[in-house]
mmCIF file with all atom_site columns, C-alpha atoms in Angstrom:
data_model
loop_
_atom_site.group_PDB
_atom_site.id
_atom_site.type_symbol
_atom_site.label_atom_id
_atom_site.label_alt_id
_atom_site.label_comp_id
_atom_site.label_asym_id
_atom_site.label_entity_id
_atom_site.label_seq_id
_atom_site.pdbx_PDB_ins_code
_atom_site.Cartn_x
_atom_site.Cartn_y
_atom_site.Cartn_z
_atom_site.occupancy
_atom_site.B_iso_or_equiv
_atom_site.pdbx_formal_charge
_atom_site.auth_seq_id
_atom_site.auth_comp_id
_atom_site.auth_asym_id
_atom_site.auth_atom_id
_atom_site.pdbx_PDB_model_num
ATOM 1   C CA . UNK A 1 1   ? 83.675  90.326  110.420 1.00 0.00 ? 25  UNK A CA 1
ATOM 2   C CA . UNK A 1 2   ? 85.990  92.960  108.976 1.00 0.00 ? 26  UNK A CA 1
ATOM 3   C CA . UNK A 1 3   ? 89.294  91.798  107.543 1.00 0.00 ? 27  UNK A CA 1
ATOM 4   C CA . UNK A 1 4   ? 92.805  92.983  108.228 1.00 0.00 ? 28  UNK A CA 1
ATOM 5   C CA . UNK A 1 5   ? 93.238  96.637  107.392 1.00 0.00 ? 29  UNK A CA 1
ATOM 6   C CA . UNK A 1 6   ? 96.457  98.433  106.599 1.00 0.00 ? 30  UNK A CA 1
ATOM 7   C CA . UNK A 1 7   ? 97.113  102.125 106.284 1.00 0.00 ? 31  UNK A CA 1
ATOM 8   C CA . UNK A 1 8   ? 98.253  103.831 104.237 1.00 0.00 ? 32  UNK A CA 1
ATOM 9   C CA . UNK A 1 9   ? 97.877  101.766 101.087 1.00 0.00 ? 33  UNK A CA 1
ATOM 10  C CA . UNK A 1 10  ? 100.500 103.698 99.153  1.00 0.00 ? 34  UNK A CA 1
ATOM 11  C CA . UNK A 1 11  ? 103.422 105.766 100.345 1.00 0.00 ? 35  UNK A CA 1
ATOM 12  C CA . UNK A 1 12  ? 106.221 107.641 98.627  1.00 0.00 ? 36  UNK A CA 1
ATOM 13  C CA . UNK A 1 13  ? 109.241 108.686 100.677 1.00 0.00 ? 37  UNK A CA 1
ATOM 14  C CA . UNK A 1 14  ? 112.772 109.841 99.996  1.00 0.00 ? 38  UNK A CA 1
ATOM 15  C CA . UNK A 1 15  ? 116.002 108.279 101.186 1.00 0.00 ? 39  UNK A CA 1
ATOM 16  C CA . UNK A 1 16  ? 116.863 109.035 104.774 1.00 0.00 ? 40  UNK A CA 1
ATOM 17  C CA . UNK A 1 17  ? 113.295 109.617 105.871 1.00 0.00 ? 41  UNK A CA 1
ATOM 18  C CA . UNK A 1 18  ? 111.422 107.374 108.231 1.00 0.00 ? 42  UNK A CA 1
ATOM 19  C CA . UNK A 1 19  ? 108.008 105.789 107.809 1.00 0.00 ? 43  UNK A CA 1
ATOM 20  C CA . UNK A 1 20  ? 105.344 104.232 110.034 1.00 0.00 ? 44  UNK A CA 1
ATOM 21  C CA . UNK A 1 21  ? 102.871 101.679 108.726 1.00 0.00 ? 45  UNK A CA 1
ATOM 22  C CA . UNK A 1 22  ? 99.766  100.621 110.590 1.00 0.00 ? 46  UNK A CA 1
ATOM 23  C CA . UNK A 1 23  ? 97.864  97.346  110.766 1.00 0.00 ? 47  UNK A CA 1
ATOM 24  C CA . UNK A 1 24  ? 94.559  96.521  112.424 1.00 0.00 ? 48  UNK A CA 1
ATOM 25  C CA . UNK A 1 25  ? 93.987  92.780  112.777 1.00 0.00 ? 49  UNK A CA 1
ATOM 26  C CA . UNK A 1 26  ? 90.726  90.914  112.475 1.00 0.00 ? 50  UNK A CA 1
ATOM 27  C CA . UNK A 1 27  ? 88.621  91.464  115.587 1.00 0.00 ? 51  UNK A CA 1
ATOM 28  C CA . UNK A 1 28  ? 89.604  88.918  118.237 1.00 0.00 ? 52  UNK A CA 1
ATOM 29  C CA . UNK A 1 29  ? 92.936  88.095  116.645 1.00 0.00 ? 53  UNK A CA 1
ATOM 30  C CA . UNK A 1 30  ? 95.872  88.711  118.931 1.00 0.00 ? 54  UNK A CA 1
ATOM 31  C CA . UNK A 1 31  ? 98.839  87.828  116.745 1.00 0.00 ? 55  UNK A CA 1
ATOM 32  C CA . UNK A 1 32  ? 100.141 90.156  114.058 1.00 0.00 ? 56  UNK A CA 1
ATOM 33  C CA . UNK A 1 33  ? 102.971 89.395  111.650 1.00 0.00 ? 57  UNK A CA 1
ATOM 34  C CA . UNK A 1 34  ? 104.701 91.639  109.158 1.00 0.00 ? 58  UNK A CA 1
ATOM 35  C CA . UNK A 1 35  ? 106.287 90.676  105.841 1.00 0.00 ? 59  UNK A CA 1
ATOM 36  C CA . UNK A 1 36  ? 108.274 92.471  103.180 1.00 0.00 ? 60  UNK A CA 1
ATOM 37  C CA . UNK A 1 37  ? 107.735 91.415  99.587  1.00 0.00 ? 61  UNK A CA 1
ATOM 38  C CA . UNK A 1 38  ? 110.022 92.429  96.744  1.00 0.00 ? 62  UNK A CA 1
ATOM 39  C CA . UNK A 1 39  ? 110.443 91.000  93.231  1.00 0.00 ? 63  UNK A CA 1
ATOM 40  C CA . UNK A 1 40  ? 114.041 90.042  93.977  1.00 0.00 ? 64  UNK A CA 1
ATOM 41  C CA . UNK A 1 41  ? 113.775 88.599  97.496  1.00 0.00 ? 65  UNK A CA 1
ATOM 42  C CA . UNK A 1 42  ? 110.214 87.361  97.495  1.00 0.00 ? 66  UNK A CA 1
ATOM 43  C CA . UNK A 1 43  ? 108.235 87.227  100.718 1.00 0.00 ? 67  UNK A CA 1
ATOM 44  C CA . UNK A 1 44  ? 110.393 87.773  103.787 1.00 0.00 ? 68  UNK A CA 1
ATOM 45  C CA . UNK A 1 45  ? 109.283 87.585  107.403 1.00 0.00 ? 69  UNK A CA 1
ATOM 46  C CA . UNK A 1 46  ? 109.942 90.711  109.459 1.00 0.00 ? 70  UNK A CA 1
ATOM 47  C CA . UNK A 1 47  ? 108.473 90.044  112.894 1.00 0.00 ? 71  UNK A CA 1
ATOM 48  C CA . UNK A 1 48  ? 105.504 88.695  114.804 1.00 0.00 ? 72  UNK A CA 1
ATOM 49  C CA . UNK A 1 49  ? 103.775 90.196  117.818 1.00 0.00 ? 73  UNK A CA 1
ATOM 50  C CA . UNK A 1 50  ? 101.441 88.658  120.323 1.00 0.00 ? 74  UNK A CA 1
ATOM 51  C CA . UNK A 1 51  ? 100.049 90.374  123.404 1.00 0.00 ? 75  UNK A CA 1
ATOM 52  C CA . UNK A 1 52  ? 102.293 93.388  122.822 1.00 0.00 ? 76  UNK A CA 1
ATOM 53  C CA . UNK A 1 53  ? 105.415 91.188  122.827 1.00 0.00 ? 77  UNK A CA 1
ATOM 54  C CA . UNK A 1 54  ? 107.644 90.426  119.885 1.00 0.00 ? 78  UNK A CA 1
ATOM 55  C CA . UNK A 1 55  ? 107.617 86.635  119.500 1.00 0.00 ? 79  UNK A CA 1
ATOM 56  C CA . UNK A 1 56  ? 109.731 86.191  116.402 1.00 0.00 ? 80  UNK A CA 1
ATOM 57  C CA . UNK A 1 57  ? 112.035 88.342  114.350 1.00 0.00 ? 81  UNK A CA 1
ATOM 58  C CA . UNK A 1 58  ? 113.339 87.861  110.833 1.00 0.00 ? 82  UNK A CA 1
ATOM 59  C CA . UNK A 1 59  ? 116.773 88.752  109.536 1.00 0.00 ? 83  UNK A CA 1
ATOM 60  C CA . UNK A 1 60  ? 116.377 92.478  109.024 1.00 0.00 ? 84  UNK A CA 1
ATOM 61  C CA . UNK A 1 61  ? 118.520 95.370  110.269 1.00 0.00 ? 85  UNK A CA 1
ATOM 62  C CA . UNK A 1 62  ? 117.599 97.328  113.355 1.00 0.00 ? 86  UNK A CA 1
ATOM 63  C CA . UNK A 1 63  ? 116.156 100.106 111.177 1.00 0.00 ? 87  UNK A CA 1
ATOM 64  C CA . UNK A 1 64  ? 113.056 97.935  111.023 1.00 0.00 ? 88  UNK A CA 1
ATOM 65  C CA . UNK A 1 65  ? 111.076 97.934  114.231 1.00 0.00 ? 89  UNK A CA 1
ATOM 66  C CA . UNK A 1 66  ? 107.551 97.308  115.325 1.00 0.00 ? 90  UNK A CA 1
ATOM 67  C CA . UNK A 1 67  ? 105.186 97.343  118.222 1.00 0.00 ? 91  UNK A CA 1
ATOM 68  C CA . UNK A 1 68  ? 101.775 96.124  119.183 1.00 0.00 ? 92  UNK A CA 1
ATOM 69  C CA . UNK A 1 69  ? 99.215  97.926  121.271 1.00 0.00 ? 93  UNK A CA 1
ATOM 70  C CA . UNK A 1 70  ? 96.833  96.555  123.860 1.00 0.00 ? 94  UNK A CA 1
ATOM 71  C CA . UNK A 1 71  ? 94.016  96.467  121.280 1.00 0.00 ? 95  UNK A CA 1
ATOM 72  C CA . UNK A 1 72  ? 96.253  94.236  119.083 1.00 0.00 ? 96  UNK A CA 1
ATOM 73  C CA . UNK A 1 73  ? 96.777  96.939  116.476 1.00 0.00 ? 97  UNK A CA 1
ATOM 74  C CA . UNK A 1 74  ? 100.360 97.005  115.277 1.00 0.00 ? 98  UNK A CA 1
ATOM 75  C CA . UNK A 1 75  ? 102.721 99.480  113.723 1.00 0.00 ? 99  UNK A CA 1
ATOM 76  C CA . UNK A 1 76  ? 106.005 98.974  111.999 1.00 0.00 ? 100 UNK A CA 1
ATOM 77  C CA . UNK A 1 77  ? 108.609 101.662 111.569 1.00 0.00 ? 101 UNK A CA 1
ATOM 78  C CA . UNK A 1 78  ? 111.466 101.917 109.133 1.00 0.00 ? 102 UNK A CA 1
ATOM 79  C CA . UNK A 1 79  ? 114.048 104.569 109.859 1.00 0.00 ? 103 UNK A CA 1
ATOM 80  C CA . UNK A 1 80  ? 116.680 106.022 107.542 1.00 0.00 ? 104 UNK A CA 1
ATOM 81  C CA . UNK A 1 81  ? 114.980 104.692 104.445 1.00 0.00 ? 105 UNK A CA 1
ATOM 82  C CA . UNK A 1 82  ? 117.071 103.187 101.654 1.00 0.00 ? 106 UNK A CA 1
ATOM 83  C CA . UNK A 1 83  ? 116.143 102.616 98.027  1.00 0.00 ? 107 UNK A CA 1
ATOM 84  C CA . UNK A 1 84  ? 116.090 98.879  98.703  1.00 0.00 ? 108 UNK A CA 1
ATOM 85  C CA . UNK A 1 85  ? 113.273 99.322  101.221 1.00 0.00 ? 109 UNK A CA 1
ATOM 86  C CA . UNK A 1 86  ? 110.857 99.885  98.352  1.00 0.00 ? 110 UNK A CA 1
ATOM 87  C CA . UNK A 1 87  ? 108.473 96.979  98.677  1.00 0.00 ? 111 UNK A CA 1
ATOM 88  C CA . UNK A 1 88  ? 105.001 95.756  99.437  1.00 0.00 ? 112 UNK A CA 1
ATOM 89  C CA . UNK A 1 89  ? 104.623 95.451  103.209 1.00 0.00 ? 113 UNK A CA 1
ATOM 90  C CA . UNK A 1 90  ? 102.050 92.902  104.232 1.00 0.00 ? 114 UNK A CA 1
ATOM 91  C CA . UNK A 1 91  ? 100.486 92.475  107.622 1.00 0.00 ? 115 UNK A CA 1
ATOM 92  C CA . UNK A 1 92  ? 98.773  89.264  108.692 1.00 0.00 ? 116 UNK A CA 1
ATOM 93  C CA . UNK A 1 93  ? 96.764  88.343  111.752 1.00 0.00 ? 117 UNK A CA 1
ATOM 94  C CA . UNK A 1 94  ? 95.929  85.049  113.406 1.00 0.00 ? 118 UNK A CA 1
ATOM 95  C CA . UNK A 1 95  ? 93.946  84.208  116.502 1.00 0.00 ? 119 UNK A CA 1
ATOM 96  C CA . UNK A 1 96  ? 96.706  82.984  118.770 1.00 0.00 ? 120 UNK A CA 1
ATOM 97  C CA . UNK A 1 97  ? 100.433 83.014  119.336 1.00 0.00 ? 121 UNK A CA 1
ATOM 98  C CA . UNK A 1 98  ? 101.671 81.161  116.322 1.00 0.00 ? 122 UNK A CA 1
ATOM 99  C CA . UNK A 1 99  ? 100.037 77.802  116.790 1.00 0.00 ? 123 UNK A CA 1
ATOM 100 C CA . UNK A 1 100 ? 100.591 75.437  113.896 1.00 0.00 ? 124 UNK A CA 1
ATOM 101 C CA . UNK A 1 101 ? 96.923  75.139  113.159 1.00 0.00 ? 125 UNK A CA 1
ATOM 102 C CA . UNK A 1 102 ? 96.212  78.850  113.038 1.00 0.00 ? 126 UNK A CA 1
ATOM 103 C CA . UNK A 1 103 ? 95.710  80.391  109.626 1.00 0.00 ? 127 UNK A CA 1
ATOM 104 C CA . UNK A 1 104 ? 97.130  83.823  108.953 1.00 0.00 ? 128 UNK A CA 1
ATOM 105 C CA . UNK A 1 105 ? 94.865  86.294  107.187 1.00 0.00 ? 129 UNK A CA 1
ATOM 106 C CA . UNK A 1 106 ? 96.505  89.067  105.259 1.00 0.00 ? 130 UNK A CA 1
ATOM 107 C CA . UNK A 1 107 ? 95.693  92.700  104.736 1.00 0.00 ? 131 UNK A CA 1
ATOM 108 C CA . UNK A 1 108 ? 95.854  94.455  101.351 1.00 0.00 ? 132 UNK A CA 1
ATOM 109 C CA . UNK A 1 109 ? 99.404  95.670  101.975 1.00 0.00 ? 133 UNK A CA 1
ATOM 110 C CA . UNK A 1 110 ? 101.161 99.016  101.934 1.00 0.00 ? 134 UNK A CA 1
ATOM 111 C CA . UNK A 1 111 ? 103.181 99.735  98.833  1.00 0.00 ? 135 UNK A CA 1
ATOM 112 C CA . UNK A 1 112 ? 106.202 101.823 99.823  1.00 0.00 ? 136 UNK A CA 1
ATOM 113 C CA . UNK A 1 113 ? 108.298 103.572 97.216  1.00 0.00 ? 137 UNK A CA 1
ATOM 114 C CA . UNK A 1 114 ? 111.582 105.157 98.271  1.00 0.00 ? 138 UNK A CA 1
ATOM 115 C CA . UNK A 1 115 ? 113.000 107.754 95.885  1.00 0.00 ? 139 UNK A CA 1
ATOM 116 C CA . UNK B 2 1   ? 117.558 73.648  104.080 1.00 0.00 ? 26  UNK B CA 1
ATOM 117 C CA . UNK B 2 2   ? 114.527 75.377  102.678 1.00 0.00 ? 27  UNK B CA 1
ATOM 118 C CA . UNK B 2 3   ? 111.408 74.783  104.722 1.00 0.00 ? 28  UNK B CA 1
ATOM 119 C CA . UNK B 2 4   ? 109.114 75.155  101.689 1.00 0.00 ? 29  UNK B CA 1
ATOM 120 C CA . UNK B 2 5   ? 110.065 74.441  98.091  1.00 0.00 ? 30  UNK B CA 1
ATOM 121 C CA . UNK B 2 6   ? 108.001 75.349  95.058  1.00 0.00 ? 31  UNK B CA 1
ATOM 122 C CA . UNK B 2 7   ? 109.818 74.213  91.932  1.00 0.00 ? 32  UNK B CA 1
ATOM 123 C CA . UNK B 2 8   ? 107.491 75.658  89.296  1.00 0.00 ? 33  UNK B CA 1
ATOM 124 C CA . UNK B 2 9   ? 108.164 79.372  88.774  1.00 0.00 ? 34  UNK B CA 1
ATOM 125 C CA . UNK B 2 10  ? 105.454 79.581  86.115  1.00 0.00 ? 35  UNK B CA 1
ATOM 126 C CA . UNK B 2 11  ? 102.594 77.404  84.919  1.00 0.00 ? 36  UNK B CA 1
ATOM 127 C CA . UNK B 2 12  ? 100.050 77.681  82.138  1.00 0.00 ? 37  UNK B CA 1
ATOM 128 C CA . UNK B 2 13  ? 96.673  75.979  82.036  1.00 0.00 ? 38  UNK B CA 1
ATOM 129 C CA . UNK B 2 14  ? 93.784  76.043  79.604  1.00 0.00 ? 39  UNK B CA 1
ATOM 130 C CA . UNK B 2 15  ? 90.533  77.434  80.904  1.00 0.00 ? 40  UNK B CA 1
ATOM 131 C CA . UNK B 2 16  ? 88.257  74.729  82.381  1.00 0.00 ? 41  UNK B CA 1
ATOM 132 C CA . UNK B 2 17  ? 91.193  72.314  82.793  1.00 0.00 ? 42  UNK B CA 1
ATOM 133 C CA . UNK B 2 18  ? 92.654  71.166  86.116  1.00 0.00 ? 43  UNK B CA 1
ATOM 134 C CA . UNK B 2 19  ? 96.138  72.148  87.243  1.00 0.00 ? 44  UNK B CA 1
ATOM 135 C CA . UNK B 2 20  ? 98.454  70.947  90.015  1.00 0.00 ? 45  UNK B CA 1
ATOM 136 C CA . UNK B 2 21  ? 100.894 73.283  91.743  1.00 0.00 ? 46  UNK B CA 1
ATOM 137 C CA . UNK B 2 22  ? 103.724 71.506  93.528  1.00 0.00 ? 47  UNK B CA 1
ATOM 138 C CA . UNK B 2 23  ? 104.931 72.095  97.067  1.00 0.00 ? 48  UNK B CA 1
ATOM 139 C CA . UNK B 2 24  ? 107.340 70.123  99.219  1.00 0.00 ? 49  UNK B CA 1
ATOM 140 C CA . UNK B 2 25  ? 108.191 70.909  102.801 1.00 0.00 ? 50  UNK B CA 1
ATOM 141 C CA . UNK B 2 26  ? 110.834 70.075  105.350 1.00 0.00 ? 51  UNK B CA 1
ATOM 142 C CA . UNK B 2 27  ? 110.178 69.655  109.054 1.00 0.00 ? 52  UNK B CA 1
ATOM 143 C CA . UNK B 2 28  ? 110.954 67.243  111.848 1.00 0.00 ? 53  UNK B CA 1
ATOM 144 C CA . UNK B 2 29  ? 108.044 68.490  113.946 1.00 0.00 ? 54  UNK B CA 1
ATOM 145 C CA . UNK B 2 30  ? 105.198 65.942  113.949 1.00 0.00 ? 55  UNK B CA 1
ATOM 146 C CA . UNK B 2 31  ? 102.651 68.744  114.317 1.00 0.00 ? 56  UNK B CA 1
ATOM 147 C CA . UNK B 2 32  ? 102.392 71.359  111.596 1.00 0.00 ? 57  UNK B CA 1
ATOM 148 C CA . UNK B 2 33  ? 99.970  73.133  109.333 1.00 0.00 ? 58  UNK B CA 1
ATOM 149 C CA . UNK B 2 34  ? 100.218 73.594  105.587 1.00 0.00 ? 59  UNK B CA 1
ATOM 150 C CA . UNK B 2 35  ? 98.581  76.497  103.783 1.00 0.00 ? 60  UNK B CA 1
ATOM 151 C CA . UNK B 2 36  ? 98.057  77.788  100.279 1.00 0.00 ? 61  UNK B CA 1
ATOM 152 C CA . UNK B 2 37  ? 97.579  81.442  99.421  1.00 0.00 ? 62  UNK B CA 1
ATOM 153 C CA . UNK B 2 38  ? 96.694  83.218  96.181  1.00 0.00 ? 63  UNK B CA 1
ATOM 154 C CA . UNK B 2 39  ? 98.107  86.622  95.352  1.00 0.00 ? 64  UNK B CA 1
ATOM 155 C CA . UNK B 2 40  ? 96.501  88.430  92.414  1.00 0.00 ? 65  UNK B CA 1
ATOM 156 C CA . UNK B 2 41  ? 98.215  91.400  90.821  1.00 0.00 ? 66  UNK B CA 1
ATOM 157 C CA . UNK B 2 42  ? 96.474  93.672  93.345  1.00 0.00 ? 67  UNK B CA 1
ATOM 158 C CA . UNK B 2 43  ? 98.861  92.329  95.982  1.00 0.00 ? 68  UNK B CA 1
ATOM 159 C CA . UNK B 2 44  ? 96.556  90.990  98.670  1.00 0.00 ? 69  UNK B CA 1
ATOM 160 C CA . UNK B 2 45  ? 97.312  87.461  99.875  1.00 0.00 ? 70  UNK B CA 1
ATOM 161 C CA . UNK B 2 46  ? 94.133  85.411  99.892  1.00 0.00 ? 71  UNK B CA 1
ATOM 162 C CA . UNK B 2 47  ? 93.926  82.288  102.040 1.00 0.00 ? 72  UNK B CA 1
ATOM 163 C CA . UNK B 2 48  ? 92.760  79.276  100.014 1.00 0.00 ? 73  UNK B CA 1
ATOM 164 C CA . UNK B 2 49  ? 93.127  76.053  101.944 1.00 0.00 ? 74  UNK B CA 1
ATOM 165 C CA . UNK B 2 50  ? 94.622  74.466  105.058 1.00 0.00 ? 75  UNK B CA 1
ATOM 166 C CA . UNK B 2 51  ? 95.848  70.951  105.852 1.00 0.00 ? 76  UNK B CA 1
ATOM 167 C CA . UNK B 2 52  ? 96.886  69.819  109.314 1.00 0.00 ? 77  UNK B CA 1
ATOM 168 C CA . UNK B 2 53  ? 99.595  67.217  109.722 1.00 0.00 ? 78  UNK B CA 1
ATOM 169 C CA . UNK B 2 54  ? 97.264  64.909  111.617 1.00 0.00 ? 79  UNK B CA 1
ATOM 170 C CA . UNK B 2 55  ? 94.376  65.248  109.193 1.00 0.00 ? 80  UNK B CA 1
ATOM 171 C CA . UNK B 2 56  ? 93.509  61.900  107.650 1.00 0.00 ? 81  UNK B CA 1
ATOM 172 C CA . UNK B 2 57  ? 91.649  63.304  104.682 1.00 0.00 ? 82  UNK B CA 1
ATOM 173 C CA . UNK B 2 58  ? 92.905  65.649  102.011 1.00 0.00 ? 83  UNK B CA 1
ATOM 174 C CA . UNK B 2 59  ? 91.509  69.150  102.467 1.00 0.00 ? 84  UNK B CA 1
ATOM 175 C CA . UNK B 2 60  ? 89.058  70.511  99.924  1.00 0.00 ? 85  UNK B CA 1
ATOM 176 C CA . UNK B 2 61  ? 87.540  73.970  99.514  1.00 0.00 ? 86  UNK B CA 1
ATOM 177 C CA . UNK B 2 62  ? 85.328  74.345  96.481  1.00 0.00 ? 87  UNK B CA 1
ATOM 178 C CA . UNK B 2 63  ? 87.514  74.018  93.392  1.00 0.00 ? 88  UNK B CA 1
ATOM 179 C CA . UNK B 2 64  ? 90.664  73.765  95.500  1.00 0.00 ? 89  UNK B CA 1
ATOM 180 C CA . UNK B 2 65  ? 91.977  70.545  96.941  1.00 0.00 ? 90  UNK B CA 1
ATOM 181 C CA . UNK B 2 66  ? 95.225  69.710  98.634  1.00 0.00 ? 91  UNK B CA 1
ATOM 182 C CA . UNK B 2 67  ? 96.965  66.488  97.692  1.00 0.00 ? 92  UNK B CA 1
ATOM 183 C CA . UNK B 2 68  ? 98.718  65.712  100.977 1.00 0.00 ? 93  UNK B CA 1
ATOM 184 C CA . UNK B 2 69  ? 101.367 62.991  100.852 1.00 0.00 ? 94  UNK B CA 1
ATOM 185 C CA . UNK B 2 70  ? 102.904 62.982  104.301 1.00 0.00 ? 95  UNK B CA 1
ATOM 186 C CA . UNK B 2 71  ? 105.600 60.390  103.684 1.00 0.00 ? 96  UNK B CA 1
ATOM 187 C CA . UNK B 2 72  ? 106.837 62.305  100.672 1.00 0.00 ? 97  UNK B CA 1
ATOM 188 C CA . UNK B 2 73  ? 106.411 65.647  102.484 1.00 0.00 ? 98  UNK B CA 1
ATOM 189 C CA . UNK B 2 74  ? 104.421 67.095  99.657  1.00 0.00 ? 99  UNK B CA 1
ATOM 190 C CA . UNK B 2 75  ? 101.313 69.268  99.717  1.00 0.00 ? 100 UNK B CA 1
ATOM 191 C CA . UNK B 2 76  ? 100.290 69.953  96.145  1.00 0.00 ? 101 UNK B CA 1
ATOM 192 C CA . UNK B 2 77  ? 97.420  72.283  95.334  1.00 0.00 ? 102 UNK B CA 1
ATOM 193 C CA . UNK B 2 78  ? 94.941  71.091  92.741  1.00 0.00 ? 103 UNK B CA 1
ATOM 194 C CA . UNK B 2 79  ? 92.689  73.640  91.077  1.00 0.00 ? 104 UNK B CA 1
ATOM 195 C CA . UNK B 2 80  ? 89.861  72.080  89.121  1.00 0.00 ? 105 UNK B CA 1
ATOM 196 C CA . UNK B 2 81  ? 87.988  73.717  86.248  1.00 0.00 ? 106 UNK B CA 1
ATOM 197 C CA . UNK B 2 82  ? 90.387  76.659  85.976  1.00 0.00 ? 107 UNK B CA 1
ATOM 198 C CA . UNK B 2 83  ? 88.940  80.102  85.430  1.00 0.00 ? 108 UNK B CA 1
ATOM 199 C CA . UNK B 2 84  ? 90.543  83.248  84.037  1.00 0.00 ? 109 UNK B CA 1
ATOM 200 C CA . UNK B 2 85  ? 90.345  84.770  87.517  1.00 0.00 ? 110 UNK B CA 1
ATOM 201 C CA . UNK B 2 86  ? 92.652  82.053  88.810  1.00 0.00 ? 111 UNK B CA 1
ATOM 202 C CA . UNK B 2 87  ? 95.596  83.750  87.094  1.00 0.00 ? 112 UNK B CA 1
ATOM 203 C CA . UNK B 2 88  ? 97.785  84.838  90.022  1.00 0.00 ? 113 UNK B CA 1
ATOM 204 C CA . UNK B 2 89  ? 100.805 83.921  92.137  1.00 0.00 ? 114 UNK B CA 1
ATOM 205 C CA . UNK B 2 90  ? 100.283 80.978  94.445  1.00 0.00 ? 115 UNK B CA 1
ATOM 206 C CA . UNK B 2 91  ? 102.259 80.496  97.629  1.00 0.00 ? 116 UNK B CA 1
ATOM 207 C CA . UNK B 2 92  ? 102.630 77.401  99.748  1.00 0.00 ? 117 UNK B CA 1
ATOM 208 C CA . UNK B 2 93  ? 103.343 77.953  103.443 1.00 0.00 ? 118 UNK B CA 1
ATOM 209 C CA . UNK B 2 94  ? 103.948 75.974  106.603 1.00 0.00 ? 119 UNK B CA 1
ATOM 210 C CA . UNK B 2 95  ? 103.777 76.677  110.292 1.00 0.00 ? 120 UNK B CA 1
ATOM 211 C CA . UNK B 2 96  ? 105.202 74.165  112.743 1.00 0.00 ? 121 UNK B CA 1
ATOM 212 C CA . UNK B 2 97  ? 103.330 73.138  115.860 1.00 0.00 ? 122 UNK B CA 1
ATOM 213 C CA . UNK B 2 98  ? 103.592 74.701  119.264 1.00 0.00 ? 123 UNK B CA 1
ATOM 214 C CA . UNK B 2 99  ? 103.445 78.353  120.058 1.00 0.00 ? 124 UNK B CA 1
ATOM 215 C CA . UNK B 2 100 ? 105.564 81.118  118.735 1.00 0.00 ? 125 UNK B CA 1
ATOM 216 C CA . UNK B 2 101 ? 106.541 79.558  115.436 1.00 0.00 ? 126 UNK B CA 1
ATOM 217 C CA . UNK B 2 102 ? 106.632 81.683  112.335 1.00 0.00 ? 127 UNK B CA 1
ATOM 218 C CA . UNK B 2 103 ? 105.156 80.996  108.935 1.00 0.00 ? 128 UNK B CA 1
ATOM 219 C CA . UNK B 2 104 ? 107.519 79.837  106.204 1.00 0.00 ? 129 UNK B CA 1
ATOM 220 C CA . UNK B 2 105 ? 106.607 80.655  102.609 1.00 0.00 ? 130 UNK B CA 1
ATOM 221 C CA . UNK B 2 106 ? 107.780 79.216  99.329  1.00 0.00 ? 131 UNK B CA 1
ATOM 222 C CA . UNK B 2 107 ? 108.910 81.333  96.401  1.00 0.00 ? 132 UNK B CA 1
ATOM 223 C CA . UNK B 2 108 ? 105.586 81.022  94.660  1.00 0.00 ? 133 UNK B CA 1
ATOM 224 C CA . UNK B 2 109 ? 104.242 79.776  91.336  1.00 0.00 ? 134 UNK B CA 1
ATOM 225 C CA . UNK B 2 110 ? 102.821 82.148  88.753  1.00 0.00 ? 135 UNK B CA 1
ATOM 226 C CA . UNK B 2 111 ? 99.741  80.597  87.178  1.00 0.00 ? 136 UNK B CA 1
ATOM 227 C CA . UNK B 2 112 ? 98.340  81.871  83.903  1.00 0.00 ? 137 UNK B CA 1
ATOM 228 C CA . UNK B 2 113 ? 94.980  80.630  82.685  1.00 0.00 ? 138 UNK B CA 1
ATOM 229 C CA . UNK B 2 114 ? 94.658  80.715  78.904  1.00 0.00 ? 139 UNK B CA 1
ATOM 230 C CA . UNK B 2 115 ? 91.214  81.269  77.386  1.00 0.00 ? 140 UNK B CA 1
#
């Protein structure tokens, strides 16, 4: 079974631009979560989607948004990029809507650099 | 209060020796799952091991075992016979029971295996 895939793997943008990252979960998995990882802040939860609905949201500004499609693929968008948005963005999938027993499996991440 | 606490920012271990990475958690939910992930320098988060709150036995997966002490709310990862490839960041995580609950991650422990 194929793992979680994320595209693109690397991205360089300039301040003020916007960016869209894509995540395809493991086949059959319906929950997708997004995380931002930086050296200073560590791993921070962005949001979680299940059945095209946002189930949970972390403490990030409205410039960060996401969506999930009917095939469970998810995209996240960051508008008006700031230097501090430079980070590794990780996507994770799990079978169901955030049950305690469900493991999350991560993709390889998208490394975003904002210049 | 922090949901997951990892108090060891960095650890060193000699090759072929065993090492214990500490993790304590905080929850009042009787149903929860505990997870350990490994993150090599490449960035991908690799799932290692899972322990459910109702599991009677400590989880084991190959060279990884989880020392689960429920009363003390600790879930330490034990890596036996360390290998050079074990050098990485290790993250402890928890998801509480029920639907729609997010994952909580600790700040991680950087493990270096010395030849």
